[in-house]
């Protein structure tokens, strides 16, 4: 098998590449290594992959359809696409909306066109987000729930990705599977995510901002569990009646209070946080909680890492990586 993984220098993409390489797959990584967050962290991830048998890397913008077409022509052997490159972050979409339409809309269509051109492509797996559920009140969030009321542009672009994938599955019989990720964290994580922000600020003796006065809950999902789910999904091509199209939630199936997560960080660091409570931010939601029964049924997905284990692991990695 030959896997194309976009966002290979990103948090989830990096870990997926590592897992595939460990089981002996050929992996073609793609990333433009942009400066949405510190590129040196992305370069450090790439350094972990560089030189490993079976790994090739292209510094390419997935929204550049000419470059993507060239890549397809160069690698007709690709059997699986795991498309994880995206412009992430709810709050940044209020600041730079064009980054989201460029990466998430134009990038998705370029990659779907690539899948259409590749004669050997068996499955197109792509990143969606729990943000598509918006301000839905029913918990846990289930894939059958309506998701046509996004509360951020980021969420709207991710829903658009799902719609585009469905159209390509219908028109061209391309097997596509979207994964709605729920608050992924762990070693090599993204610096714009809460765990990373909190650890950095607490160690520096700076206050942390906690929104909605701390009344927030998240389905925190550890990176190793996420990667197991992504790889298991990529191995199973959608079937049944209708277009070969699926969407799954991929989360920990536990909705944890944000303040409990902060407490675990304080305990792991041996240092109390100075907390500044603030109102709810535009585009944010109070609670997320994943119904993962469909993923359990179809690929045997079973997350095994609670935040009691995962947060200390992340803190250890952070201190070792940054030497603090």
Coordinates of C-alpha atoms in Angstrom, one line a residue:
X1 CA 0.0 0.0 0.0
X2 CA 1.1 3.6 -0.6
X3 CA -0.3 6.3 1.6
X4 CA -0.5 10.1 0.9
X5 CA -0.8 12.0 4.2
X6 CA -1.4 15.7 4.0
X7 CA -0.6 17.9 7.0
X8 CA 2.4 15.5 7.6
X9 CA 4.2 18.2 9.6
X10 CA 1.1 18.9 11.7
X11 CA 0.1 17.3 15.0
X12 CA -2.2 14.5 13.9
X13 CA -0.6 14.0 10.5
X14 CA 2.9 13.6 12.0
X15 CA 1.6 10.8 14.3
X16 CA -0.3 9.1 11.5
X17 CA 2.8 9.0 9.4
X18 CA 4.8 7.5 12.3
X19 CA 2.2 4.8 12.8
X20 CA 2.0 3.9 9.1
X21 CA 5.8 3.8 8.8
X22 CA 6.0 1.5 11.9
X23 CA 3.8 -1.1 10.2
X24 CA 5.9 -0.9 7.0
X25 CA 3.8 1.2 4.7
X26 CA 5.2 3.6 2.0
X27 CA 4.2 7.2 3.1
X28 CA 4.2 10.3 1.0
X29 CA 3.9 13.3 3.3
X30 CA 2.7 16.7 2.1
X31 CA 2.7 20.0 4.1
X32 CA 3.4 23.7 3.3
X33 CA 4.8 24.3 6.8
X34 CA 3.0 27.6 7.2
X35 CA 3.4 30.0 10.1
X36 CA -0.1 29.7 11.6
X37 CA 1.9 28.6 14.6
X38 CA 5.7 28.2 15.2
X39 CA 7.1 26.5 12.1
X40 CA 10.1 25.3 14.2
X41 CA 7.8 22.8 15.9
X42 CA 6.6 21.5 12.5
X43 CA 10.2 21.3 11.3
X44 CA 11.1 19.3 14.5
X45 CA 8.2 16.8 13.7
X46 CA 9.5 16.5 10.2
X47 CA 13.0 15.8 11.5
X48 CA 11.6 12.8 13.3
X49 CA 10.2 11.4 10.0
X50 CA 13.1 12.4 7.7
X51 CA 15.3 9.5 6.6
X52 CA 12.9 6.8 7.8
X53 CA 12.6 4.0 5.2
X54 CA 9.5 4.4 3.1
X55 CA 9.0 8.2 3.8
X56 CA 9.0 10.9 1.1
X57 CA 8.1 14.5 1.8
X58 CA 6.8 17.3 -0.4
X59 CA 6.7 20.9 0.8
X60 CA 3.5 21.7 -1.1
X61 CA 0.3 23.7 -0.5
X62 CA -2.6 21.3 -1.0
X63 CA -4.8 24.2 -2.3
X64 CA -2.4 24.6 -5.3
X65 CA -4.2 22.3 -7.6
X66 CA -1.4 22.4 -10.2
X67 CA 1.1 21.2 -7.7
X68 CA -1.4 18.5 -6.5
X69 CA -1.9 17.4 -10.1
X70 CA 1.9 17.1 -10.6
X71 CA 2.1 15.0 -7.4
X72 CA -0.6 12.7 -8.6
X73 CA 1.2 12.2 -11.9
X74 CA 4.5 11.5 -10.1
X75 CA 2.9 9.0 -7.7
X76 CA 0.3 6.9 -9.6
X77 CA 0.9 4.1 -7.1
X78 CA -1.0 5.9 -4.2
X79 CA -3.7 3.6 -2.8
X80 CA -4.9 5.7 0.1
X81 CA -5.2 9.4 0.8
X82 CA -5.4 10.6 4.4
X83 CA -6.1 14.3 4.1
X84 CA -5.4 16.0 7.4
X85 CA -4.1 19.4 6.2
X86 CA -6.4 22.2 7.1
X87 CA -6.6 25.6 8.6
X88 CA -7.6 24.9 12.2
X89 CA -8.9 27.0 15.1
X90 CA -12.3 28.5 15.8
X91 CA -11.0 31.9 17.0
X92 CA -8.5 32.5 14.2
X93 CA -11.4 32.2 11.7
X94 CA -12.7 35.5 13.1
X95 CA -9.4 37.1 12.2
X96 CA -8.4 35.6 8.9
X97 CA -11.4 34.0 7.2
X98 CA -9.7 33.7 3.8
X99 CA -7.1 31.3 5.3
X100 CA -10.1 28.9 5.9
X101 CA -11.6 29.1 2.5
X102 CA -8.2 28.6 0.9
X103 CA -7.0 25.6 2.9
X104 CA -10.3 23.9 3.8
X105 CA -12.4 24.5 0.7
X106 CA -9.9 24.9 -2.1
X107 CA -7.7 22.3 -0.5
X108 CA -10.5 19.8 -0.2
X109 CA -11.5 20.1 -3.8
X110 CA -7.9 19.8 -5.0
X111 CA -7.5 16.6 -3.0
X112 CA -10.8 15.1 -4.1
X113 CA -9.8 15.8 -7.7
X114 CA -6.5 14.1 -7.0
X115 CA -8.4 11.0 -5.7
X116 CA -10.5 11.1 -8.9
X117 CA -7.4 11.0 -11.1
X118 CA -5.5 8.3 -9.2
X119 CA -6.5 5.0 -10.7
X120 CA -5.3 3.0 -7.7
X121 CA -6.9 5.1 -5.0
X122 CA -9.0 2.9 -2.8
X123 CA -10.0 5.3 0.0
X124 CA -10.1 9.0 0.7
X125 CA -10.1 9.8 4.4
X126 CA -10.3 13.4 5.6
X127 CA -10.4 15.5 8.7
X128 CA -13.8 17.0 9.7
X129 CA -14.4 18.4 13.2
X130 CA -16.7 18.3 16.2
X131 CA -17.2 22.0 15.5
X132 CA -19.8 21.1 12.9
X133 CA -22.3 20.4 15.7
X134 CA -22.4 24.1 16.5
X135 CA -24.6 24.9 19.5
X136 CA -26.5 21.6 19.4
X137 CA -28.1 20.9 22.7
X138 CA -28.5 17.1 22.5
X139 CA -25.6 15.2 24.0
X140 CA -23.7 13.2 23.1
X141 CA -23.3 14.5 19.6
X142 CA -24.3 11.8 17.1
X143 CA -23.5 11.6 13.4
X144 CA -27.2 11.4 12.7
X145 CA -27.8 14.9 14.3
X146 CA -28.4 17.9 12.0
X147 CA -25.3 20.0 11.5
X148 CA -26.6 22.9 9.4
X149 CA -26.3 25.7 12.0
X150 CA -22.6 26.3 12.3
X151 CA -21.5 29.0 14.9
X152 CA -18.1 29.6 13.3
X153 CA -16.7 29.9 9.8
X154 CA -14.3 27.1 10.7
X155 CA -17.2 24.8 11.3
X156 CA -18.9 25.9 8.1
X157 CA -15.8 25.0 6.1
X158 CA -15.6 21.6 7.7
X159 CA -19.3 20.9 6.9
X160 CA -18.6 22.0 3.4
X161 CA -15.8 19.4 3.2
X162 CA -18.3 16.7 4.1
X163 CA -20.7 17.9 1.4
X164 CA -18.0 18.0 -1.2
X165 CA -16.9 14.5 -0.3
X166 CA -20.4 13.2 -0.6
X167 CA -20.8 14.7 -4.1
X168 CA -17.6 13.0 -5.2
X169 CA -18.6 9.7 -3.7
X170 CA -21.9 9.9 -5.5
X171 CA -20.6 11.2 -8.9
X172 CA -17.4 9.1 -9.2
X173 CA -17.9 6.3 -6.7
X174 CA -14.8 7.4 -4.7
X175 CA -14.9 5.9 -1.2
X176 CA -14.7 8.8 1.2
X177 CA -14.8 8.8 5.0
X178 CA -14.8 12.0 7.2
X179 CA -13.7 12.0 10.8
X180 CA -15.1 14.5 13.2
X181 CA -12.2 15.0 15.6
X182 CA -13.0 15.9 19.3
X183 CA -10.3 18.1 21.1
X184 CA -7.2 16.2 20.3
X185 CA -4.2 16.6 22.6
X186 CA -0.9 14.9 23.5
X187 CA 2.8 15.0 22.8
X188 CA 3.8 17.2 19.8
X189 CA 0.5 19.0 20.1
X190 CA -0.6 22.3 18.5
X191 CA 0.4 25.4 20.4
X192 CA -3.0 27.0 19.9
X193 CA -4.8 24.3 21.8
X194 CA -5.8 24.7 25.5
X195 CA -3.5 22.2 27.1
X196 CA -0.4 23.7 25.3
X197 CA -1.4 27.3 26.1
X198 CA -2.1 26.5 29.8
X199 CA 1.2 24.6 30.4
X200 CA 3.2 27.3 28.6
X201 CA 1.6 30.1 30.6
X202 CA 1.8 28.4 34.0
X203 CA 5.4 27.6 33.6
X204 CA 6.1 31.2 32.6
X205 CA 4.2 32.5 35.7
X206 CA 1.6 34.1 33.4
X207 CA -2.2 34.0 33.9
X208 CA -4.4 31.8 31.8
X209 CA -7.7 32.9 30.3
X210 CA -10.6 30.5 31.0
X211 CA -13.7 31.3 29.1
X212 CA -17.4 31.1 30.1
X213 CA -16.2 31.5 33.7
X214 CA -14.8 28.0 33.6
X215 CA -18.2 26.4 32.9
X216 CA -16.9 24.4 29.9
X217 CA -16.7 20.7 29.1
X218 CA -14.7 19.0 26.4
X219 CA -14.3 15.4 25.0
X220 CA -10.5 15.4 25.3
X221 CA -9.1 12.7 23.0
X222 CA -5.5 11.5 23.3
X223 CA -3.4 11.4 20.2
X224 CA -2.6 7.7 20.3
X225 CA -6.3 6.8 20.4
X226 CA -7.0 9.2 17.5
X227 CA -4.2 7.7 15.3
X228 CA -5.5 4.1 16.0
X229 CA -8.9 5.3 14.8
X230 CA -7.6 7.1 11.7
X231 CA -5.6 4.1 10.6
X232 CA -8.4 1.6 11.3
X233 CA -10.8 3.7 9.3
X234 CA -8.4 4.0 6.3
X235 CA -8.1 0.2 6.2
X236 CA -11.9 -0.2 5.8
X237 CA -13.5 1.0 2.6
X238 CA -17.1 2.2 3.0
X239 CA -19.7 -0.2 1.4
X240 CA -23.4 -0.9 1.4
X241 CA -26.2 0.8 -0.4
X242 CA -25.8 4.3 -1.9
X243 CA -22.6 6.2 -2.4
X244 CA -19.4 4.8 -0.7
X245 CA -19.5 7.6 1.9
X246 CA -19.2 7.7 5.7
X247 CA -18.8 10.2 8.5
X248 CA -17.8 9.2 12.0
X249 CA -17.2 10.9 15.3
X250 CA -13.8 10.1 16.7
X251 CA -13.5 11.1 20.4
X252 CA -12.9 9.7 23.9
X253 CA -16.7 9.4 24.7
X254 CA -16.1 11.3 27.9
X255 CA -17.1 14.9 28.4
X256 CA -14.7 16.3 31.0
X257 CA -14.9 19.6 32.9
X258 CA -12.3 22.1 31.7
X259 CA -11.4 22.9 35.3
X260 CA -10.6 19.3 35.9
X261 CA -8.1 19.3 33.0
X262 CA -6.5 22.5 34.4
X263 CA -6.3 20.8 37.8
X264 CA -4.4 17.8 36.2
X265 CA -2.0 20.3 34.6
X266 CA -1.4 22.0 37.9
X267 CA -0.8 18.7 39.6
X268 CA 1.6 17.5 36.8
X269 CA 3.6 20.8 37.0
X270 CA 3.5 21.1 40.7
X271 CA 2.4 24.7 40.2
X272 CA -0.9 26.5 40.6
X273 CA -2.4 28.5 37.7
X274 CA -3.3 32.1 38.0
X275 CA -6.7 32.1 36.3
X276 CA -8.5 35.0 34.7
X277 CA -12.2 34.0 34.1
X278 CA -13.7 35.6 31.0
X279 CA -17.0 35.4 29.1
X280 CA -17.8 32.9 26.4
X281 CA -16.0 33.8 23.1
X282 CA -17.8 34.2 19.8
X283 CA -17.9 30.9 17.8
X284 CA -17.2 28.8 20.9
X285 CA -19.4 26.1 22.4
X286 CA -20.0 25.2 26.0
X287 CA -19.7 21.4 25.8
X288 CA -18.7 18.7 23.4
X289 CA -19.3 14.9 23.8
X290 CA -18.8 12.3 21.1
X291 CA -21.2 9.4 20.4
X292 CA -18.7 6.9 19.0
X293 CA -20.9 3.9 18.6
X294 CA -20.8 3.8 14.8
X295 CA -16.9 3.8 14.9
X296 CA -16.9 1.1 17.5
X297 CA -19.3 -1.0 15.5
X298 CA -17.5 -0.6 12.1
X299 CA -13.8 -0.6 13.0
X300 CA -13.7 -1.7 16.6
X301 CA -12.5 1.7 17.8
X302 CA -12.1 1.8 21.6
X303 CA -10.3 4.8 23.1
X304 CA -8.2 3.8 26.2
X305 CA -6.5 7.0 27.4
X306 CA -8.3 9.1 30.1
X307 CA -7.0 12.6 30.8
X308 CA -5.6 11.4 34.1
X309 CA -3.0 9.5 32.0
X310 CA -2.9 11.7 28.9
X311 CA -2.3 15.1 30.5
X312 CA 0.8 14.0 32.6
X313 CA 2.2 12.5 29.4
X314 CA 1.7 15.7 27.5
X315 CA 3.3 17.7 30.3
X316 CA 6.3 15.4 30.4
X317 CA 6.8 15.8 26.7
X318 CA 6.5 19.6 26.9
X319 CA 9.1 19.9 29.6
X320 CA 11.5 17.6 27.8
X321 CA 11.0 19.2 24.4
X322 CA 11.3 22.8 25.6
X323 CA 13.8 22.1 28.4
X324 CA 11.7 23.7 31.1

